[in-house]
XYZ file of C-alpha atoms in Angstrom:
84
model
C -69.300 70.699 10.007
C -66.132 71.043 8.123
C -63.710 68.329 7.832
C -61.480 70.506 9.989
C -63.546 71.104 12.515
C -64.581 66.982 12.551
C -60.548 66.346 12.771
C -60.838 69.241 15.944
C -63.848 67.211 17.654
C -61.858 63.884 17.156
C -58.608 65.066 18.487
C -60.313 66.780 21.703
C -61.694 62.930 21.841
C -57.767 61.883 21.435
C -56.420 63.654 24.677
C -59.564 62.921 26.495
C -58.605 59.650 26.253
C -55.275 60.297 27.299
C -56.061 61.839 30.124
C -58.243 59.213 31.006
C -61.966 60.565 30.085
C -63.458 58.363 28.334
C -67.044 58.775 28.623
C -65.465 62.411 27.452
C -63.951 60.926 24.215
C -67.211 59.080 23.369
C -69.362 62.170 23.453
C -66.811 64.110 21.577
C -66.415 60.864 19.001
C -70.546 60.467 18.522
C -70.536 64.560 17.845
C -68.398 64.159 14.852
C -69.767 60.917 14.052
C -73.278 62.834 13.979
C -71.561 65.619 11.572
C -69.225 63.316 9.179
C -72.663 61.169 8.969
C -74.273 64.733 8.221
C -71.589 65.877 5.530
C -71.256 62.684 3.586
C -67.515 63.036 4.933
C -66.559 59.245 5.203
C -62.843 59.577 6.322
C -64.057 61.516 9.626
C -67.248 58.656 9.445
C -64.391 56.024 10.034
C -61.904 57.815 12.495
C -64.804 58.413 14.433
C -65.886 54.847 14.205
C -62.941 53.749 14.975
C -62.857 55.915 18.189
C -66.315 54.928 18.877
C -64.861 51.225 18.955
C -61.755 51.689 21.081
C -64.014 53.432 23.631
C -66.498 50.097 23.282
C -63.142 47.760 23.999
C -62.131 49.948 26.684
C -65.389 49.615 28.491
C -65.086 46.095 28.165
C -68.570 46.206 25.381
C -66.441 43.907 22.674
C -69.150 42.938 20.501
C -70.376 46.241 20.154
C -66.309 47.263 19.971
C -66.662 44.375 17.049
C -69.585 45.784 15.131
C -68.289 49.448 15.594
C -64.755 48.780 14.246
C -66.285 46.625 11.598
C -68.359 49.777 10.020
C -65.395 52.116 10.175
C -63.731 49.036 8.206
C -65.897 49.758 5.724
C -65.819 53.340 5.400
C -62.702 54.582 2.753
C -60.279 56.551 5.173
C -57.597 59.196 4.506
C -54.697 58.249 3.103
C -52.501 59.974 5.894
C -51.906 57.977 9.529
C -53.708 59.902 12.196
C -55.008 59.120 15.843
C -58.459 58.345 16.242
């Protein structure tokens, strides 16, 4: 995967969870988990994390929301704001 097609698979995950899918968005998030992982691409490693998390919280799993949010902590990021 390309980082632009990792930034497409995490902002199909972004509206899914606004429209209130998230079992949707975590599918979507693992799949470009699986190719930033893949890639070596560690900014789509943590926005993917970090969607990974939020989906975790949401379901009410905190400590896995914990550990989750706690590895895309440690992954560098962009340097530009974006959702998930």
């Amino acid at each position: 995967h390309s980082p632009g097609e990792l930034d497409a698979l995490l902002m199909r995950a972004h509206r899914a969870l606004e429209t209130g899918r998230p079992d949707r968005a975590r599918v979507l998030a693992q799949r470009a988990l699986a190719g930033a992982e893949a890639c070596q691409h560690r900014p789509s490693e943590a926005r993917a994390l970090a969607g990974l998390a939020y989906c975790d919280w949401l379901a009410s799993r905190f400590r896995r929301a914990h550990a989750t949010s706690q590895r895309a902590a440690r992954r560098p990021s962009s340097t530009k704001s974006e959702p998930m």
